[in-house]
Structures are given as C-alpha cells and as structure tokens.
Amino acid sequence: MSDPKPAPHGWLVLDKPRGLGSTQAVSAVKRVLRQNGYARTKVGHGGTLDPLAEGVLPIALGEATKLAGRMLDSDKIYAFTIQFGEETDTLDAEGEVIERSDRRPPMAAIAAVLDHFTGDIEQVPPAYSAVKIDGKRAYDRARAGEEVTMKTRAVTIHSLGFPGEREDAELRSTFATTAGRPDPYDPQAPLELADSVTLVAHVSKGTYIRSLARDIAHSLGSVGHVTYLRRIKAGPFREEQAISLDKLEKQAKGAAIENLLLPLEAGLDDIPALQLDPDSAQAVRQGRVLSGLPHADGLHLATLHDVPVALMELSGGTARVVRGFNLPDVAE
C-alpha cells in the first residue's frame, strides 16, 4: 500500500446545497480526502449555513483551520426571499405557521422601508438558532417545547436592496445567473402588491437574515418568513470561486485536490504583508519578537519567499507572533 499523500493546506470554497448542514459538508470533504489517499487532514468551516440555506461555505484545510475563527467575524452577503402572509416558528419554510396576514405590501412600500433597516440596528435572533441560553442552544430548548426568550443584539446592515438596484454589477450578474431569478423590483409597477420579494443584504457577523425578514414584514404591516436563502459572499470568498460537492468528488478523482484550493493567505486579503529574510523567519518560527521594524502598527502576514510564516501584531516597530503556520516546503 502506497504512503498517503501529504495533507493539503488552504481554502476550498464550497457551494453548499440545500438540505446539507455545515458539519455534514465538512464530513463530506474529509471523505473526499480520505478516498483520494490523503493523510489525515484538519478540516473546518468558516461560518455556519443553515441546512435550508445554500451558497458560499469556506472550508479550511490543514493550517488554514487556524484562520477559520477570523472568517466567523467577517462580513457576509446574502440573497433572500421573503414570503409574505405567513410567519413560522423557525422564520423559514421548515417551521410551523404561527401567524397569518392577508396584507400584501406594495413594492413601493417595500422600497421605502429598506433604509430603516440599513446601518446599525438591533434585532432579536430566532428562537430556532444556535445562540446559547444558559449553556444550551436556543434551538434545542425550542425543540424541547421550552418558551425561549431571546435577547436583542446589535448588528450592522451595510447595504440592503433589490438585486437590480445594486451598484455592484458583477455581484448583480452573478446573482441573476446563479439564482435563476429575474429582477424582483419593477420600478414601473411600484403599487403592485407583492406576495414575495427577493433582496440582497451585506451584513456584519452575527446578523440573522431570518430575523431581518421577519422585521421587514412586520414593518410593512404583514408577516413573513424566508423561503430562499443564498450566501453569495463570505469574507473575501465569492460564489464564482465556489465548487459543488459533486464537482469536487469528480475532479478529485482525476487531479490533485491542491489544484482546487485557494492558498491559506486568500483568507487574509485585507492584511498587509511583512517580508522576512531566512534569519528573521527562523526567529519567528521560534516565537521570538522582531524589533526595529518600519511598518505601521496592526496585524501583518509575515512571509518568507511568499510562503506564510505567521500572523504578527506590530506595535511601535515591534512584532509579536499571533498565530504561527507550519507549512511544508518553505524555501530557505
């Protein structure tokens, strides 16, 4: 039996299908690695997607798992559809209907309320969410029949609008192609009553799209729930970089999975680089402090010959290791 292939390092941007949980997606990637002869590899994801949601799920492999926590803190962009007239206990299509309304808002009214939900807002997370209450997940308490009281949290909605109105033409085109949906806002028919509406939201960490949809519906004098939810960007990763599980399984049989990965540093596109020489790189690997550096204060990615060595925090010309990377084949 041949020796296993070395464990790969980097990011696999998965296009998660509906019906698959994020943990199941990680398990599926582990299975592909195992079936194709790779050594045991650490695998994690950079931000949970509900089973009923689809789209961009960054999967970290090897040393990239050390950055998965940073991905949880990143902004996200979602496309989502609100179905008016029924609110469910889960705020999505999976739950039981708990309230109905005959009111359907006109498109002009929907357009008018979006600014109210843009910027720094407060929202109440869904009872069916992973938020912990006294050490137990809210959804576990809700499923057990407990009455769940969720605390309000502050989040930021950077932008909220109709796909056809977004200034980001590339994002708009990608959404239209991937989702296969027409522009849901017709400015020529602003008084047309809407049974549903599709919106695009650029949000901070911790934002619940299901809560946003509920609150938008309430502000329009109706009720509603999410019937479609797709993450089209997570941190620096966009859906045009994403690969389906089926395609991953097929391509991994005929090519090295490394060819499908983005490098570890792809998750750090907003971090300036700090070039090291071999001696300073060795010092950093030993956890030592570097002094006398002319770089600006803040987080830097220290590299040797473009290979990541560590994340380092600079302050007053002194750099300390925040997170070291043990990547193979570093050129000396």
GROMACS .gro file of C-alpha atoms in nm:
model
  332
    1MET     CA    1   0.000   0.000   0.000
    2SER     CA    2   0.142   0.338  -0.103
    3ASP     CA    3   0.211   0.610   0.151
    4PRO     CA    4  -0.067   0.869   0.189
    5LYS     CA    5  -0.037   1.200   0.010
    6PRO     CA    6   0.066   1.491   0.233
    7ALA     CA    7  -0.220   1.677   0.398
    8PRO     CA    8  -0.322   1.980   0.186
    9HIS     CA    9  -0.339   2.335   0.321
   10GLY     CA   10  -0.569   2.612   0.201
   11TRP     CA   11  -0.929   2.706   0.136
   12LEU     CA   12  -1.192   2.511  -0.051
   13VAL     CA   13  -1.488   2.737  -0.131
   14LEU     CA   14  -1.784   2.502  -0.131
   15ASP     CA   15  -2.119   2.581  -0.290
   16LYS     CA   16  -2.326   2.415  -0.018
   17PRO     CA   17  -2.655   2.270  -0.141
   18ARG     CA   18  -2.984   2.298   0.044
   19GLY     CA   19  -3.054   2.016   0.286
   20LEU     CA   20  -2.693   1.972   0.393
   21GLY     CA   21  -2.567   2.100   0.727
   22SER     CA   22  -2.232   2.276   0.757
   23THR     CA   23  -2.089   1.995   0.973
   24GLN     CA   24  -2.208   1.742   0.715
   25ALA     CA   25  -2.029   1.943   0.446
   26VAL     CA   26  -1.705   1.923   0.644
   27SER     CA   27  -1.753   1.547   0.680
   28ALA     CA   28  -1.809   1.518   0.303
   29VAL     CA   29  -1.482   1.699   0.231
   30LYS     CA   30  -1.299   1.473   0.477
   31ARG     CA   31  -1.444   1.172   0.296
   32VAL     CA   32  -1.320   1.301  -0.042
   33LEU     CA   33  -0.970   1.349   0.102
   34ARG     CA   34  -0.971   1.002   0.254
   35GLN     CA   35  -1.100   0.836  -0.065
   36ASN     CA   36  -0.826   1.002  -0.267
   37GLY     CA   37  -0.540   0.889  -0.048
   38TYR     CA   38  -0.458   1.199   0.156
   39ALA     CA   39  -0.312   1.183   0.503
   40ARG     CA   40  -0.537   1.274   0.794
   41THR     CA   41  -0.619   1.643   0.749
   42LYS     CA   42  -0.771   1.900   0.980
   43VAL     CA   43  -1.088   2.039   0.819
   44GLY     CA   44  -1.317   2.315   0.946
   45HIS     CA   45  -1.565   2.566   0.810
   46GLY     CA   46  -1.567   2.945   0.822
   47GLY     CA   47  -1.925   3.019   0.921
   48THR     CA   48  -2.234   2.803   0.964
   49LEU     CA   49  -2.503   2.790   0.699
   50ASP     CA   50  -2.844   2.653   0.798
   51PRO     CA   51  -2.942   2.329   0.619
   52LEU     CA   52  -3.214   2.519   0.430
   53ALA     CA   53  -2.960   2.781   0.315
   54GLU     CA   54  -2.725   2.737   0.020
   55GLY     CA   55  -2.417   2.902  -0.121
   56VAL     CA   56  -2.067   3.001  -0.017
   57LEU     CA   57  -1.924   2.791   0.266
   58PRO     CA   58  -1.547   2.842   0.310
   59ILE     CA   59  -1.385   2.512   0.409
   60ALA     CA   60  -1.043   2.541   0.574
   61LEU     CA   61  -0.792   2.259   0.529
   62GLY     CA   62  -0.475   2.196   0.725
   63GLU     CA   63  -0.303   2.511   0.851
   64ALA     CA   64  -0.586   2.726   0.713
   65THR     CA   65  -0.804   2.597   1.000
   66LYS     CA   66  -0.607   2.835   1.222
   67LEU     CA   67  -0.785   3.118   1.038
   68ALA     CA   68  -1.138   2.974   1.050
   69GLY     CA   69  -1.219   3.186   1.355
   70ARG     CA   70  -1.132   3.504   1.165
   71MET     CA   71  -1.376   3.401   0.893
   72LEU     CA   72  -1.656   3.383   1.151
   73ASP     CA   73  -1.600   3.754   1.220
   74SER     CA   74  -1.615   3.858   0.855
   75ASP     CA   75  -1.897   4.033   0.670
   76LYS     CA   76  -2.133   3.828   0.457
   77ILE     CA   77  -2.363   3.898   0.160
   78TYR     CA   78  -2.690   3.710   0.120
   79ALA     CA   79  -2.971   3.696  -0.133
   80PHE     CA   80  -3.301   3.601   0.028
   81THR     CA   81  -3.672   3.582  -0.047
   82ILE     CA   82  -3.942   3.688   0.197
   83GLN     CA   83  -4.279   3.518   0.152
   84PHE     CA   84  -4.549   3.745   0.291
   85GLY     CA   85  -4.866   3.627   0.461
   86GLU     CA   86  -4.733   3.360   0.698
   87GLU     CA   87  -4.484   3.366   0.984
   88THR     CA   88  -4.341   3.037   1.109
   89ASP     CA   89  -4.185   2.946   1.441
   90THR     CA   90  -3.847   2.893   1.271
   91LEU     CA   91  -3.890   3.201   1.045
   92ASP     CA   92  -3.822   2.980   0.742
   93ALA     CA   93  -4.011   2.726   0.533
   94GLU     CA   94  -3.926   2.439   0.768
   95GLY     CA   95  -4.135   2.558   1.062
   96GLU     CA   96  -4.499   2.556   1.165
   97VAL     CA   97  -4.716   2.856   1.079
   98ILE     CA   98  -4.781   3.065   1.393
   99GLU     CA   99  -4.939   3.377   1.240
  100ARG     CA  100  -5.114   3.473   0.918
  101SER     CA  101  -5.196   3.802   0.750
  102ASP     CA  102  -5.399   3.888   0.440
  103ARG     CA  103  -5.198   4.208   0.389
  104ARG     CA  104  -4.959   4.216   0.094
  105PRO     CA  105  -4.734   4.524   0.074
  106PRO     CA  106  -4.691   4.722  -0.248
  107MET     CA  107  -4.342   4.719  -0.397
  108ALA     CA  108  -4.310   5.093  -0.335
  109ALA     CA  109  -4.369   5.037   0.037
  110ILE     CA  110  -4.102   4.768   0.049
  111ALA     CA  111  -3.854   5.000  -0.120
  112ALA     CA  112  -3.941   5.276   0.127
  113VAL     CA  113  -3.866   5.074   0.443
  114LEU     CA  114  -3.526   4.936   0.342
  115ASP     CA  115  -3.335   5.243   0.458
  116HIS     CA  116  -3.485   5.191   0.804
  117PHE     CA  117  -3.303   4.855   0.821
  118THR     CA  118  -2.969   4.985   0.692
  119GLY     CA  119  -2.685   5.081   0.923
  120ASP     CA  120  -2.651   4.990   1.290
  121ILE     CA  121  -2.970   4.817   1.402
  122GLU     CA  122  -3.089   4.590   1.679
  123GLN     CA  123  -3.256   4.257   1.616
  124VAL     CA  124  -3.385   3.962   1.814
  125PRO     CA  125  -3.236   3.630   1.692
  126PRO     CA  126  -3.476   3.348   1.604
  127ALA     CA  127  -3.571   3.109   1.883
  128TYR     CA  128  -3.453   2.836   1.647
  129SER     CA  129  -3.089   2.946   1.635
  130ALA     CA  130  -2.753   2.838   1.771
  131VAL     CA  131  -2.741   3.117   2.028
  132LYS     CA  132  -2.667   2.972   2.372
  133ILE     CA  133  -2.902   3.038   2.664
  134ASP     CA  134  -2.757   2.926   2.998
  135GLY     CA  135  -2.518   2.694   2.817
  136LYS     CA  136  -2.778   2.530   2.593
  137ARG     CA  137  -2.853   2.606   2.226
  138ALA     CA  138  -3.172   2.802   2.175
  139TYR     CA  139  -3.294   2.560   1.908
  140ASP     CA  140  -3.255   2.266   2.149
  141ARG     CA  141  -3.470   2.448   2.405
  142ALA     CA  142  -3.728   2.543   2.141
  143ARG     CA  143  -3.750   2.189   2.007
  144ALA     CA  144  -3.797   2.062   2.361
  145GLY     CA  145  -4.105   2.283   2.390
  146GLU     CA  146  -3.949   2.540   2.621
  147GLU     CA  147  -4.052   2.903   2.591
  148VAL     CA  148  -3.741   3.076   2.460
  149THR     CA  149  -3.676   3.445   2.525
  150MET     CA  150  -3.403   3.586   2.304
  151LYS     CA  151  -3.204   3.897   2.391
  152THR     CA  152  -3.173   4.185   2.146
  153ARG     CA  153  -2.835   4.217   1.977
  154ALA     CA  154  -2.668   4.496   1.780
  155VAL     CA  155  -2.570   4.421   1.420
  156THR     CA  156  -2.478   4.625   1.114
  157ILE     CA  157  -2.653   4.611   0.778
  158HIS     CA  158  -2.402   4.770   0.539
  159SER     CA  159  -2.644   4.767   0.246
  160LEU     CA  160  -2.989   4.631   0.171
  161GLY     CA  161  -3.168   4.648  -0.159
  162PHE     CA  162  -3.308   4.483  -0.468
  163PRO     CA  163  -3.060   4.285  -0.680
  164GLY     CA  164  -3.128   4.502  -0.984
  165GLU     CA  165  -3.056   4.821  -0.792
  166ARG     CA  166  -2.713   4.725  -0.659
  167GLU     CA  167  -2.418   4.927  -0.784
  168ASP     CA  168  -2.207   4.611  -0.781
  169ALA     CA  169  -2.279   4.499  -1.138
  170GLU     CA  170  -2.059   4.190  -1.106
  171LEU     CA  171  -2.246   4.077  -0.797
  172ARG     CA  172  -2.581   4.151  -0.961
  173SER     CA  173  -2.489   3.949  -1.269
  174THR     CA  174  -2.365   3.657  -1.062
  175PHE     CA  175  -2.681   3.657  -0.853
  176ALA     CA  176  -2.905   3.660  -1.159
  177THR     CA  177  -2.711   3.376  -1.322
  178THR     CA  178  -2.680   3.156  -1.016
  179ALA     CA  179  -3.021   3.209  -0.865
  180GLY     CA  180  -3.201   3.197  -1.197
  181ARG     CA  181  -3.437   3.465  -1.074
  182PRO     CA  182  -3.550   3.784  -1.251
  183ASP     CA  183  -3.503   4.128  -1.101
  184PRO     CA  184  -3.782   4.128  -0.839
  185TYR     CA  185  -3.833   4.504  -0.842
  186ASP     CA  186  -4.013   4.666  -1.131
  187PRO     CA  187  -3.997   5.044  -1.085
  188GLN     CA  188  -4.273   5.078  -1.345
  189ALA     CA  189  -4.517   4.899  -1.114
  190PRO     CA  190  -4.447   5.040  -0.766
  191LEU     CA  191  -4.806   4.987  -0.646
  192GLU     CA  192  -4.816   4.621  -0.742
  193LEU     CA  193  -4.882   4.409  -0.434
  194ALA     CA  194  -4.607   4.159  -0.357
  195ASP     CA  195  -4.667   3.803  -0.242
  196SER     CA  196  -4.289   3.780  -0.202
  197VAL     CA  197  -3.976   3.983  -0.260
  198THR     CA  198  -3.610   3.898  -0.310
  199LEU     CA  199  -3.345   4.122  -0.153
  200VAL     CA  200  -2.967   4.133  -0.120
  201ALA     CA  201  -2.810   4.223   0.214
  202HIS     CA  202  -2.445   4.293   0.305
  203VAL     CA  203  -2.428   4.229   0.679
  204SER     CA  204  -2.193   4.212   0.975
  205LYS     CA  205  -2.118   3.900   1.175
  206GLY     CA  206  -2.399   3.783   1.398
  207THR     CA  207  -2.679   3.903   1.168
  208TYR     CA  208  -2.976   3.669   1.128
  209ILE     CA  209  -3.138   3.706   0.787
  210ARG     CA  210  -3.450   3.526   0.913
  211SER     CA  211  -3.492   3.792   1.182
  212LEU     CA  212  -3.432   4.067   0.927
  213ALA     CA  213  -3.703   3.920   0.703
  214ARG     CA  214  -3.947   3.894   0.995
  215ASP     CA  215  -3.885   4.255   1.097
  216ILE     CA  216  -3.920   4.386   0.741
  217ALA     CA  217  -4.255   4.207   0.708
  218HIS     CA  218  -4.375   4.346   1.043
  219SER     CA  219  -4.275   4.699   0.944
  220LEU     CA  220  -4.497   4.661   0.637
  221GLY     CA  221  -4.798   4.560   0.845
  222SER     CA  222  -4.770   4.197   0.741
  223VAL     CA  223  -4.591   3.882   0.848
  224GLY     CA  224  -4.344   3.672   0.654
  225HIS     CA  225  -4.077   3.406   0.650
  226VAL     CA  226  -3.771   3.318   0.443
  227THR     CA  227  -3.826   3.071   0.159
  228TYR     CA  228  -3.492   3.116  -0.018
  229LEU     CA  229  -3.152   3.199   0.130
  230ARG     CA  230  -2.822   3.200  -0.054
  231ARG     CA  231  -2.490   3.328   0.074
  232ILE     CA  232  -2.313   3.486  -0.221
  233LYS     CA  233  -2.006   3.617  -0.037
  234ALA     CA  234  -1.830   3.531   0.290
  235GLY     CA  235  -1.535   3.749   0.381
  236PRO     CA  236  -1.314   3.756   0.070
  237PHE     CA  237  -1.473   3.446  -0.086
  238ARG     CA  238  -1.733   3.486  -0.361
  239GLU     CA  239  -1.965   3.236  -0.523
  240GLU     CA  240  -1.782   3.237  -0.858
  241GLN     CA  241  -1.494   3.070  -0.669
  242ALA     CA  242  -1.723   2.804  -0.524
  243ILE     CA  243  -1.738   2.440  -0.629
  244SER     CA  244  -2.022   2.194  -0.576
  245LEU     CA  245  -1.969   1.873  -0.381
  246ASP     CA  246  -2.046   1.667  -0.692
  247LYS     CA  247  -1.783   1.855  -0.893
  248LEU     CA  248  -1.534   1.825  -0.609
  249GLU     CA  249  -1.581   1.448  -0.593
  250LYS     CA  250  -1.543   1.412  -0.971
  251GLN     CA  251  -1.242   1.641  -1.010
  252ALA     CA  252  -1.061   1.499  -0.707
  253LYS     CA  253  -1.054   1.159  -0.878
  254GLY     CA  254  -0.857   1.291  -1.174
  255ALA     CA  255  -0.644   1.571  -1.028
  256ALA     CA  256  -0.468   1.671  -0.710
  257ILE     CA  257  -0.710   1.839  -0.475
  258GLU     CA  258  -0.444   2.110  -0.421
  259ASN     CA  259  -0.539   2.237  -0.769
  260LEU     CA  260  -0.889   2.312  -0.640
  261LEU     CA  261  -0.773   2.502  -0.332
  262LEU     CA  262  -0.713   2.870  -0.274
  263PRO     CA  263  -0.397   2.939  -0.073
  264LEU     CA  264  -0.406   2.998   0.301
  265GLU     CA  265  -0.339   3.369   0.253
  266ALA     CA  266  -0.654   3.404   0.038
  267GLY     CA  267  -0.840   3.437   0.366
  268LEU     CA  268  -0.622   3.734   0.461
  269ASP     CA  269  -0.668   3.961   0.162
  270ASP     CA  270  -0.706   4.265   0.387
  271ILE     CA  271  -0.385   4.200   0.585
  272PRO     CA  272  -0.061   4.371   0.470
  273ALA     CA  273   0.242   4.151   0.411
  274LEU     CA  274   0.564   4.161   0.611
  275GLN     CA  275   0.852   4.014   0.412
  276LEU     CA  276   1.106   3.819   0.620
  277ASP     CA  277   1.459   3.707   0.548
  278PRO     CA  278   1.560   3.348   0.642
  279ASP     CA  279   1.711   3.453   0.977
  280SER     CA  280   1.407   3.654   1.089
  281ALA     CA  281   1.176   3.378   0.962
  282GLN     CA  282   1.360   3.129   1.182
  283ALA     CA  283   1.325   3.365   1.478
  284VAL     CA  284   0.952   3.399   1.416
  285ARG     CA  285   0.911   3.020   1.399
  286GLN     CA  286   1.071   3.006   1.742
  287GLY     CA  287   0.817   3.258   1.870
  288ARG     CA  288   1.068   3.538   1.914
  289VAL     CA  289   0.988   3.909   1.889
  290LEU     CA  290   1.114   4.119   1.596
  291SER     CA  291   1.217   4.477   1.671
  292GLY     CA  292   1.307   4.790   1.481
  293LEU     CA  293   1.057   4.742   1.200
  294PRO     CA  294   0.945   5.047   0.999
  295HIS     CA  295   0.595   4.910   0.930
  296ALA     CA  296   0.269   5.059   1.053
  297ASP     CA  297   0.102   4.927   1.365
  298GLY     CA  298  -0.153   4.650   1.322
  299LEU     CA  299  -0.184   4.291   1.206
  300HIS     CA  300   0.057   4.171   0.935
  301LEU     CA  301   0.112   3.846   0.747
  302ALA     CA  302   0.479   3.756   0.780
  303THR     CA  303   0.609   3.560   0.479
  304LEU     CA  304   0.931   3.406   0.355
  305HIS     CA  305   0.954   3.383  -0.022
  306ASP     CA  306   0.576   3.443  -0.035
  307VAL     CA  307   0.507   3.144   0.194
  308PRO     CA  308   0.310   3.240   0.509
  309VAL     CA  309   0.511   3.204   0.829
  310ALA     CA  310   0.290   3.376   1.088
  311LEU     CA  311   0.032   3.638   1.165
  312MET     CA  312   0.208   3.909   1.365
  313GLU     CA  313   0.085   4.211   1.557
  314LEU     CA  314   0.305   4.520   1.513
  315SER     CA  315   0.318   4.797   1.768
  316GLY     CA  316   0.581   5.069   1.780
  317GLY     CA  317   0.811   4.880   1.544
  318THR     CA  318   0.794   4.557   1.743
  319ALA     CA  319   0.624   4.247   1.601
  320ARG     CA  320   0.489   3.959   1.810
  321VAL     CA  321   0.353   3.629   1.681
  322VAL     CA  322  -0.025   3.596   1.699
  323ARG     CA  323  -0.054   3.273   1.504
  324GLY     CA  324   0.224   3.066   1.351
  325PHE     CA  325   0.188   2.846   1.042
  326ASN     CA  326   0.366   2.516   0.987
  327LEU     CA  327   0.360   2.499   0.610
  328PRO     CA  328   0.582   2.247   0.426
  329ASP     CA  329   0.849   2.316   0.169
  330VAL     CA  330   0.937   2.666   0.284
  331ALA     CA  331   1.225   2.783   0.068
  332GLU     CA  332   1.530   2.887   0.263
   0.00000   0.00000   0.00000
